[in-house]
Tab-separated table of C-alpha atoms in Angstrom:
chain	number	residue	atom	x	y	z
H	1	THR	CA	6.733	11.021	-20.979
H	2	ALA	CA	6.181	7.696	-19.161
H	3	TYR	CA	8.793	6.786	-16.575
H	4	GLU	CA	9.709	3.063	-16.643
H	5	ILE	CA	11.309	0.831	-14.025
H	6	PRO	CA	13.451	-1.684	-15.560
H	7	LYS	CA	12.042	-5.203	-15.409
H	8	ARG	CA	14.011	-7.854	-13.269
H	9	ASP	CA	14.320	-11.781	-13.402
H	10	TRP	CA	13.397	-12.339	-9.809
H	11	SER	CA	13.357	-16.136	-10.269
H	12	SER	CA	17.224	-16.036	-10.787
H	13	ASP	CA	18.124	-14.409	-7.511
H	14	VAL	CA	15.745	-13.060	-5.128
H	15	CYS	CA	13.273	-15.945	-5.163
H	16	SER	CA	15.820	-18.580	-5.580
H	17	SER	CA	15.658	-21.122	-2.694
H	18	ASP	CA	19.338	-21.696	-3.044
H	19	LEU	CA	20.009	-18.206	-1.754
H	20	PRO	CA	19.941	-17.892	2.160
H	21	ALA	CA	17.123	-15.844	3.539
H	22	ARG	CA	19.348	-13.143	4.677
H	23	GLU	CA	20.902	-12.541	1.192
H	24	ARG	CA	17.266	-12.673	-0.345
H	25	LEU	CA	16.331	-9.903	2.135
H	26	GLU	CA	19.494	-7.952	1.281
H	27	ALA	CA	18.771	-8.369	-2.389
H	28	VAL	CA	15.150	-7.121	-2.141
H	29	ASP	CA	16.539	-4.071	-0.104
H	30	ARG	CA	18.900	-3.283	-2.847
H	31	ASP	CA	16.154	-3.360	-5.389
H	32	LEU	CA	14.010	-1.164	-3.079
H	33	VAL	CA	16.774	1.454	-2.756
H	34	GLU	CA	17.303	1.257	-6.633
H	35	VAL	CA	13.650	1.899	-7.468
H	36	ALA	CA	13.213	4.562	-4.905
H	37	GLY	CA	16.368	6.307	-6.255
H	38	ARG	CA	15.036	6.138	-9.877
H	39	VAL	CA	11.453	7.494	-8.770
H	40	ALA	CA	13.165	10.069	-6.599
H	41	ARG	CA	15.344	11.405	-9.453
H	42	HIS	CA	12.490	11.680	-11.680
H	43	LEU	CA	10.233	13.489	-9.152
H	44	ASP	CA	13.177	15.514	-7.794
H	45	VAL	CA	12.483	14.294	-4.177
H	46	ASP	CA	14.931	12.701	-1.574
H	47	ALA	CA	15.675	9.196	-2.445
H	48	SER	CA	16.768	8.193	1.126
H	49	GLU	CA	13.357	9.756	2.513
H	50	LEU	CA	11.423	7.714	-0.222
H	51	ALA	CA	13.321	4.369	0.544
H	52	ALA	CA	12.929	5.022	4.324
H	53	ALA	CA	9.177	5.495	3.791
H	54	TRP	CA	8.769	2.316	1.858
H	55	ARG	CA	10.957	0.419	4.501
H	56	ARG	CA	8.651	1.492	7.424
H	57	ALA	CA	5.533	0.619	5.682
H	58	PRO	CA	3.980	-2.709	6.401
H	59	LEU	CA	4.577	-5.507	3.679
H	60	GLN	CA	0.967	-5.082	2.428
H	61	ARG	CA	1.714	-1.417	1.428
H	62	GLN	CA	4.963	-2.213	0.041
H	63	LEU	CA	3.186	-4.696	-2.290
H	64	VAL	CA	0.684	-2.226	-3.175
H	65	VAL	CA	3.031	0.447	-4.201
H	66	PHE	CA	5.245	-1.714	-6.336
H	67	ALA	CA	2.085	-3.223	-7.877
H	68	ALA	CA	1.034	0.246	-8.828
H	69	LEU	CA	4.647	1.111	-9.990
H	70	SER	CA	4.563	-1.986	-12.280
H	71	GLN	CA	2.020	-0.257	-14.261
H	72	LEU	CA	4.175	2.717	-15.327
H	73	GLY	CA	3.553	3.649	-18.895
H	74	VAL	CA	0.377	1.747	-19.293
H	75	PRO	CA	-2.097	3.884	-21.286
H	76	TYR	CA	-5.102	5.491	-19.740
H	77	ARG	CA	-8.438	4.852	-21.124
H	78	LEU	CA	-11.719	5.891	-19.450
H	79	HIS	CA	-13.373	2.811	-17.806
H	80	ALA	CA	-10.684	0.669	-18.777
H	81	ASP	CA	-9.639	-2.132	-16.266
H	82	GLU	CA	-6.972	-4.126	-18.075
H	83	PRO	CA	-3.595	-4.152	-16.215
H	84	GLY	CA	-0.722	-4.151	-18.494
H	85	THR	CA	-2.921	-2.793	-21.431
H	86	ALA	CA	-5.032	0.255	-20.352
H	87	LEU	CA	-6.447	1.641	-16.902
H	88	ASP	CA	-8.227	4.576	-15.750
H	89	CYS	CA	-7.388	5.966	-12.125
H	90	SER	CA	-9.657	3.805	-9.977
H	91	ALA	CA	-8.650	0.528	-12.053
H	92	LEU	CA	-5.017	1.331	-11.098
H	93	THR	CA	-5.663	1.643	-7.373
H	94	LYS	CA	-7.922	-1.229	-7.440
H	95	TYR	CA	-5.383	-3.507	-9.151
H	96	ALA	CA	-2.536	-2.322	-6.749
H	97	TRP	CA	-4.737	-2.876	-3.705
H	98	ALA	CA	-5.791	-6.489	-5.070
H	99	TRP	CA	-1.880	-7.226	-4.490
H	100	GLY	CA	-2.380	-6.111	-0.891
H	101	ASP	CA	-5.411	-8.627	-0.610
H	102	LEU	CA	-7.938	-5.685	-0.406
H	103	ALA	CA	-10.762	-5.356	-2.901
H	104	LEU	CA	-11.644	-1.858	-3.814
H	105	ALA	CA	-14.689	-0.668	-5.656
H	106	ARG	CA	-14.512	0.840	-9.026
H	107	GLY	CA	-14.905	4.584	-9.253
H	108	SER	CA	-12.900	7.372	-7.464
H	109	ALA	CA	-15.729	8.472	-5.369
H	110	ALA	CA	-16.673	4.826	-4.400
H	111	GLN	CA	-13.053	4.083	-3.383
H	112	ALA	CA	-12.996	7.305	-1.195
H	113	ALA	CA	-16.308	6.557	0.198
H	114	GLY	CA	-15.152	3.085	1.281
H	115	ALA	CA	-11.910	4.272	3.115
H	116	SER	CA	-11.238	6.220	6.274
H	117	ARG	CA	-10.144	9.875	5.948
H	118	VAL	CA	-6.594	10.590	7.119
H	119	ALA	CA	-4.792	13.967	7.737
H	120	ALA	CA	-2.259	14.941	5.055
H	121	ASP	CA	0.411	14.638	7.713
H	122	ASP	CA	-0.380	10.977	8.462
H	123	VAL	CA	-0.374	9.708	4.825
H	124	GLN	CA	1.331	6.260	4.241
H	125	PRO	CA	2.429	4.586	1.138
H	126	GLY	CA	-0.491	3.330	-0.689
H	127	ASP	CA	-3.046	5.698	0.866
H	128	LEU	CA	-5.482	6.910	-1.723
H	129	GLY	CA	-5.596	10.843	-2.615
H	130	TRP	CA	-8.930	12.069	-4.062
H	131	TYR	CA	-10.551	14.990	-5.373
H	132	PRO	CA	-13.758	14.822	-7.405
H	133	GLY	CA	-13.388	12.730	-10.570
H	134	HIS	CA	-9.864	11.345	-9.615
H	135	VAL	CA	-8.073	9.054	-7.310
H	136	PHE	CA	-4.424	8.275	-6.995
H	137	MET	CA	-1.933	6.753	-4.616
H	138	SER	CA	0.614	8.081	-2.260
H	139	LEU	CA	4.191	6.986	-2.527
H	140	GLY	CA	4.891	7.886	0.962
H	141	VAL	CA	6.531	11.139	0.873
H	142	GLU	CA	4.837	14.704	0.580
H	143	ARG	CA	3.013	15.244	-2.750
H	144	ALA	CA	4.705	12.207	-4.366
H	145	ILE	CA	2.009	9.978	-6.235
H	146	VAL	CA	1.639	7.167	-8.947
H	147	GLN	CA	-1.646	7.842	-11.017
H	148	ALA	CA	-3.423	6.877	-14.223
H	149	ARG	CA	-3.592	10.381	-15.859
H	150	SER	CA	-6.225	11.140	-18.520
H	151	GLY	CA	-5.582	12.580	-21.880
H	152	ASP	CA	-2.663	11.131	-23.991
H	153	ARG	CA	-0.774	10.196	-20.838
H	154	GLY	CA	-0.766	6.857	-18.951
H	155	VAL	CA	0.301	5.592	-15.475
H	156	GLU	CA	3.084	7.981	-14.089
H	157	VAL	CA	4.731	9.034	-11.064
H	158	HIS	CA	4.117	12.567	-10.373
H	159	LEU	CA	4.071	15.369	-7.654
H	160	VAL	CA	0.563	16.659	-6.668
H	161	ASP	CA	0.498	20.258	-8.018
H	162	GLU	CA	0.874	22.772	-5.139
H	163	ASP	CA	-2.296	24.595	-6.167
H	164	ARG	CA	-4.328	21.413	-5.837
H	165	ALA	CA	-2.673	20.140	-2.786
H	166	ASP	CA	-5.390	21.725	-0.636
H	167	TRP	CA	-8.171	20.058	-2.689
H	168	VAL	CA	-6.845	16.615	-2.121
H	169	ARG	CA	-8.484	14.496	0.439
H	170	TRP	CA	-6.483	11.451	1.763
H	171	TYR	CA	-7.937	8.192	2.466
H	172	ASP	CA	-6.768	4.854	4.143
H	173	PRO	CA	-8.346	2.196	2.406
H	174	THR	CA	-7.503	-0.588	5.054
H	175	SER	CA	-9.711	0.969	7.747
């Protein structure tokens, strides 16, 4: 089943110009911790490790990860590129990285070809995981990903299957 992150009315608190900058940053951090906790519980990973990975990531990568997470539950449809309605795997990563001001190509192989290979130990939030015919995004902790999955499933958070972990090639689309 799809995992959803509750929607939030940012205009009322975090983005309010009436709120001092320090309080806005504290509110953003509370939300980051809340979302990391929900995702971590779903994946059975360490919430503090996930939140720490997101905090260490540059703002660009944080935006990209949260853009991808905003699409949780959106149905998968081959060749679809309609955020909020239907996506395939490369449309999800393309959409998310657009929030980081980076234009990715369509197609899993094209996205991998346009990025630089990174070692599995050096993967950061937002890096692309690829194996023939599929692309997905790292959440920043070992094997935790967000992906648009084919079949009757949609965008979801997931752990890369251990038997497929050796097949995955990781790529940094920013380099």
